[in-house]
Coordinates of C-alpha atoms in Angstrom, one line a residue:
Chain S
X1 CA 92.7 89.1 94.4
X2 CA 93.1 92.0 96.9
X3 CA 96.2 92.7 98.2
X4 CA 97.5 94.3 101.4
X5 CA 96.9 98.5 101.1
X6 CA 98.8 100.8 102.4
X7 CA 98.6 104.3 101.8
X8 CA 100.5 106.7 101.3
X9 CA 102.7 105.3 99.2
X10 CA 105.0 108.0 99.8
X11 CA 105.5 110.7 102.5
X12 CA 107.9 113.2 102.7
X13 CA 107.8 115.1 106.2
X14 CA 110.7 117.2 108.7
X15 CA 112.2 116.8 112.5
X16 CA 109.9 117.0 114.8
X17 CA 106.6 116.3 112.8
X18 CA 103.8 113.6 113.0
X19 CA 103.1 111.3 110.5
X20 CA 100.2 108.7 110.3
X21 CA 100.9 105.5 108.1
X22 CA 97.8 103.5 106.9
X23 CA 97.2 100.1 106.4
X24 CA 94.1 98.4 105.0
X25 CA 94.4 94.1 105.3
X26 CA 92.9 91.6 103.2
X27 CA 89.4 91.1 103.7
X28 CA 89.1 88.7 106.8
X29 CA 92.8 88.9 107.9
X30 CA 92.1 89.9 111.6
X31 CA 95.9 89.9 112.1
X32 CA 98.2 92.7 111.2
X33 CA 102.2 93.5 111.4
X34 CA 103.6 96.6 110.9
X35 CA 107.8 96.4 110.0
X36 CA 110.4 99.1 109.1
X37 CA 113.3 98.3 106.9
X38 CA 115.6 100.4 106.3
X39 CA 118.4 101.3 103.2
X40 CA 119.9 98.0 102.6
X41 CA 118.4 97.0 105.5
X42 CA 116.1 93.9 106.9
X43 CA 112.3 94.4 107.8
X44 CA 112.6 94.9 111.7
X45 CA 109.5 93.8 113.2
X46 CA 107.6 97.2 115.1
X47 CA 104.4 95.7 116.7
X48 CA 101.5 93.5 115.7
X49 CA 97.3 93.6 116.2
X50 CA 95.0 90.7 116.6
X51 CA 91.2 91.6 116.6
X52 CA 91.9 95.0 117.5
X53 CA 94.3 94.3 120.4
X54 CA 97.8 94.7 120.7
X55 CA 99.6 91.0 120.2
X56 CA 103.2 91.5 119.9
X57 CA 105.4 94.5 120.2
X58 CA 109.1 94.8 118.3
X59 CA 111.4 97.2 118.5
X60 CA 108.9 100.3 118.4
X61 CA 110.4 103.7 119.6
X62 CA 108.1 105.3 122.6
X63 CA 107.3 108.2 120.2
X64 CA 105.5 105.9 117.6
X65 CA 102.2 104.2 118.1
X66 CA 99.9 102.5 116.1
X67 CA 96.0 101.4 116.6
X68 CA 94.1 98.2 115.0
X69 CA 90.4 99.6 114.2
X70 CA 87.2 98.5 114.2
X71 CA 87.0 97.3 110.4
X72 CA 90.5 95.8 111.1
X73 CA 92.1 98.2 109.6
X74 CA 95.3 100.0 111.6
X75 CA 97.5 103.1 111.5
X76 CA 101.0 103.8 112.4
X77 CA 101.4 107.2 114.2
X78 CA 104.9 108.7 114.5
X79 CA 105.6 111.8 116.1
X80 CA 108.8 113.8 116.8
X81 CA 110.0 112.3 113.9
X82 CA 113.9 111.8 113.2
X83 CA 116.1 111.8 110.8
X84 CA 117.2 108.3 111.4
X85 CA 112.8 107.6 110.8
X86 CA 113.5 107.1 107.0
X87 CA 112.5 104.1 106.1
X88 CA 110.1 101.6 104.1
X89 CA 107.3 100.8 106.6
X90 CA 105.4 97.8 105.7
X91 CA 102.4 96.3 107.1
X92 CA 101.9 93.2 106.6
X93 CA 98.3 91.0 107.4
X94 CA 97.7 87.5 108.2
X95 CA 94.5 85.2 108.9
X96 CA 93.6 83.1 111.3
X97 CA 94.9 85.5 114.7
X98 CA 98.5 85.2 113.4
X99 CA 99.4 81.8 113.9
X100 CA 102.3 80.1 113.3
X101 CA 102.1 78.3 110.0
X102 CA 100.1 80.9 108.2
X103 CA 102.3 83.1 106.1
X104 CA 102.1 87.3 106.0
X105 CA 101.0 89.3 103.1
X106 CA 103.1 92.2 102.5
X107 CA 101.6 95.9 101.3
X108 CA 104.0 98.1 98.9
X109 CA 105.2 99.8 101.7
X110 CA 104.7 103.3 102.6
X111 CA 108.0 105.4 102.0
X112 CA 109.1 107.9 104.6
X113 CA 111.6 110.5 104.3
X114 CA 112.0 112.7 107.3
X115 CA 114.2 116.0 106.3
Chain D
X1 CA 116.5 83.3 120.9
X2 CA 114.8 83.2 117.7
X3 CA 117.6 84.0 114.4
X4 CA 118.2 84.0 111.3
X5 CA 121.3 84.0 108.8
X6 CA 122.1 84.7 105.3
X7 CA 125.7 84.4 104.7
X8 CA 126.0 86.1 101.5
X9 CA 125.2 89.2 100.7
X10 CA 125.3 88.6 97.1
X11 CA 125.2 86.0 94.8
X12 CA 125.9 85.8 91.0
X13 CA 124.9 83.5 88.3
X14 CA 124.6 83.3 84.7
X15 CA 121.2 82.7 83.0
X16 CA 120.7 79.1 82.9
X17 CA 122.6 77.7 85.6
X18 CA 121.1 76.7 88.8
X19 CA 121.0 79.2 91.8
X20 CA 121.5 78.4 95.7
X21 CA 120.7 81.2 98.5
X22 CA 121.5 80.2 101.9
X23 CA 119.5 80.4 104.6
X24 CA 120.5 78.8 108.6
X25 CA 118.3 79.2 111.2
X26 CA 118.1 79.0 115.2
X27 CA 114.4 78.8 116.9
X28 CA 113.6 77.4 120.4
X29 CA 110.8 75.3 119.1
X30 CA 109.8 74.2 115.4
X31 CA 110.5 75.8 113.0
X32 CA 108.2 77.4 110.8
X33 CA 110.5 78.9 107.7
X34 CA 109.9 81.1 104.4
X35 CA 111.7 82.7 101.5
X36 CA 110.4 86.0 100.5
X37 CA 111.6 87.7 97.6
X38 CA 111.6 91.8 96.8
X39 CA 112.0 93.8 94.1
X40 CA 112.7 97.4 94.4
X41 CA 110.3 99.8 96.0
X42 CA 107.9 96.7 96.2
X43 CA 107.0 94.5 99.1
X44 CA 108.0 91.2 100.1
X45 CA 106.3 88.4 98.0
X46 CA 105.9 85.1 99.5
X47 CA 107.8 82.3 97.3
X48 CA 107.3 79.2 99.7
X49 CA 107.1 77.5 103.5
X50 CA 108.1 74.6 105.1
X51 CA 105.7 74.0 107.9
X52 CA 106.1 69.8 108.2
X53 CA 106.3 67.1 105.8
X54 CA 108.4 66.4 102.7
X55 CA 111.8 68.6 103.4
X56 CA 111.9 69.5 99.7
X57 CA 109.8 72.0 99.5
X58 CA 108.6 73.4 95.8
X59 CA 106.8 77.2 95.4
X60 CA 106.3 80.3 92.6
X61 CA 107.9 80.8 89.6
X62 CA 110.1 77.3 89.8
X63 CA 111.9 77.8 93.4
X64 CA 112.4 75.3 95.5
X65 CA 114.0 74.9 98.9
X66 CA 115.3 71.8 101.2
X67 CA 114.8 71.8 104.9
X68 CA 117.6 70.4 106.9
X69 CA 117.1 70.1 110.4
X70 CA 120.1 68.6 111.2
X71 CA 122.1 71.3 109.5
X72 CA 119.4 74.1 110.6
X73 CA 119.4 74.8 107.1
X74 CA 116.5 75.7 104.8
X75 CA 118.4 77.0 101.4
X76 CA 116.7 78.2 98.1
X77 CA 117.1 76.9 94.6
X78 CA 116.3 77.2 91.4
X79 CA 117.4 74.3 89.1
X80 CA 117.8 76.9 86.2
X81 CA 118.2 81.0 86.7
X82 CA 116.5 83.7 84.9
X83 CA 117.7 87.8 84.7
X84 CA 113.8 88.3 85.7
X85 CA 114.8 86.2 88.9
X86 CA 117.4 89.3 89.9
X87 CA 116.0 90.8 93.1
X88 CA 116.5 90.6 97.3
X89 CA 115.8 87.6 98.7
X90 CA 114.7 87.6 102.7
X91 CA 114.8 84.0 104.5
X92 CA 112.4 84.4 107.3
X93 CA 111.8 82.2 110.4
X94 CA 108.8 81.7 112.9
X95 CA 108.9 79.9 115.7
X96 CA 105.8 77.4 116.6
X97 CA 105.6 79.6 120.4
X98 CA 106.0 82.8 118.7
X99 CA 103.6 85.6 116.6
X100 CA 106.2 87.4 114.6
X101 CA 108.6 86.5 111.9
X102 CA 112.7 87.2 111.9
X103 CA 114.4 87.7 108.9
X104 CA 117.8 87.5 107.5
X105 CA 119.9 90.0 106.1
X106 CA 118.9 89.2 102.9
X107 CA 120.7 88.0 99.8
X108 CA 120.9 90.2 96.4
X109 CA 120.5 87.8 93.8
X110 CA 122.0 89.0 90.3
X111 CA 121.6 86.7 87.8
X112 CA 123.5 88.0 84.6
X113 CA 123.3 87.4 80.5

């Protein structure tokens, strides 16, 4: 069955640069989560898309933003990176807009390692 | 507030005895409540939900986990461990008003020889 894709699966970047995270849901999940967990950390919710929209929004810095696109896919876009960025991102995609009772379905995570 | 707890960062067994993981909770509405479980460098996997219903809840490879509302518990088991079941385990919560999840801490299960 597919699976949640995220790409790249690793990313290795310095201060003050951009970096764009994919995510590609499962085919008809119209809901999508992005979260960041950190070493040893929890995932920390960042901000959600429903059909394109913005739904929810987590503890996301100002300097980060992220898009849900057209064929529902959606991309994390961090700029003036920090050290303090490194991180396991995950997005995560749901059906149904989201709700409730529905459980998420996790990517592998993209690794970032800001230098 | 929406919140979840994991008292223990670790937990050990030995193979073949039965494993608890501790999960509490705190929502403002019901409670919709998971157990996730990650390996290293991997996402989360969903194990099992309690949504409504029977408060013994059964899911993937032989976990189980009891909702107690009374307690604001939702704990994971495992009547008998395997060394394959060593990995992070994330107790997540979503409230029936709410979109996103909250998780715990996490537990680090090690289940030994």
């Amino acid at each position: 069955a597919a699976g949640v894709i995220q790409s790249p699966r690793h990313l290795i970047k310095e201060k003050r640069e951009t970096a764009t995270l994919k995510c590609y849901p499962i085919p008809r999940h119209d809901t999508v989560y992005w979260y960041q967990q950190g070493p040893g950390q929890d995932p920390q919710f960042l901000i959600s898309f429903y059909e394109k929209m913005q739904s929810d929004k987590g503890s996301i810095p100002d300097r980060f933003s992220a898009q849900q696109f057209s064929d529902y896919h959606s991309e994390l876009n961090m700029s003036s990176l920090e050290l303090g960025d490194s991180a396991l991102y995950f997005c995560a995609s749901s059906p149904a807009g989201g709700i409730a009772n529905e459980k998420l379905f996790f990517g592998s995570g993209t690794q970032l390692s800001v230098l | 507030a929406q919140s979840v707890a994991q008292p223990e960062d670790q937990v050990n067994v030995a193979e073949g005895n039965p494993l608890t993981v501790k999960c509490t909770y705190s929502v403002s509405g019901n409670p919709y409540l998971f157990w996730y479980v990650q390996y290293p460098n991997r996402g989360l996997q969903f194990l099992l939900k309690y949504i409504t219903g029977d408060n013994l809840v059964k899911g993937s490879y032989g976990f189980e986990a009891e909702f107690n509302k009374s307690q604001t518990s939702f704990h994971l088991k495992k009547p008998s461990a395997l060394v394959s079941d060593s990995a992070l385990y994330f107790c997540a919560v979503r409230d029936s008003n709410f979109n996103k999840f909250y998780f715990g801490s996490g537990t680090k299960l090690n289940v030994k020889p």
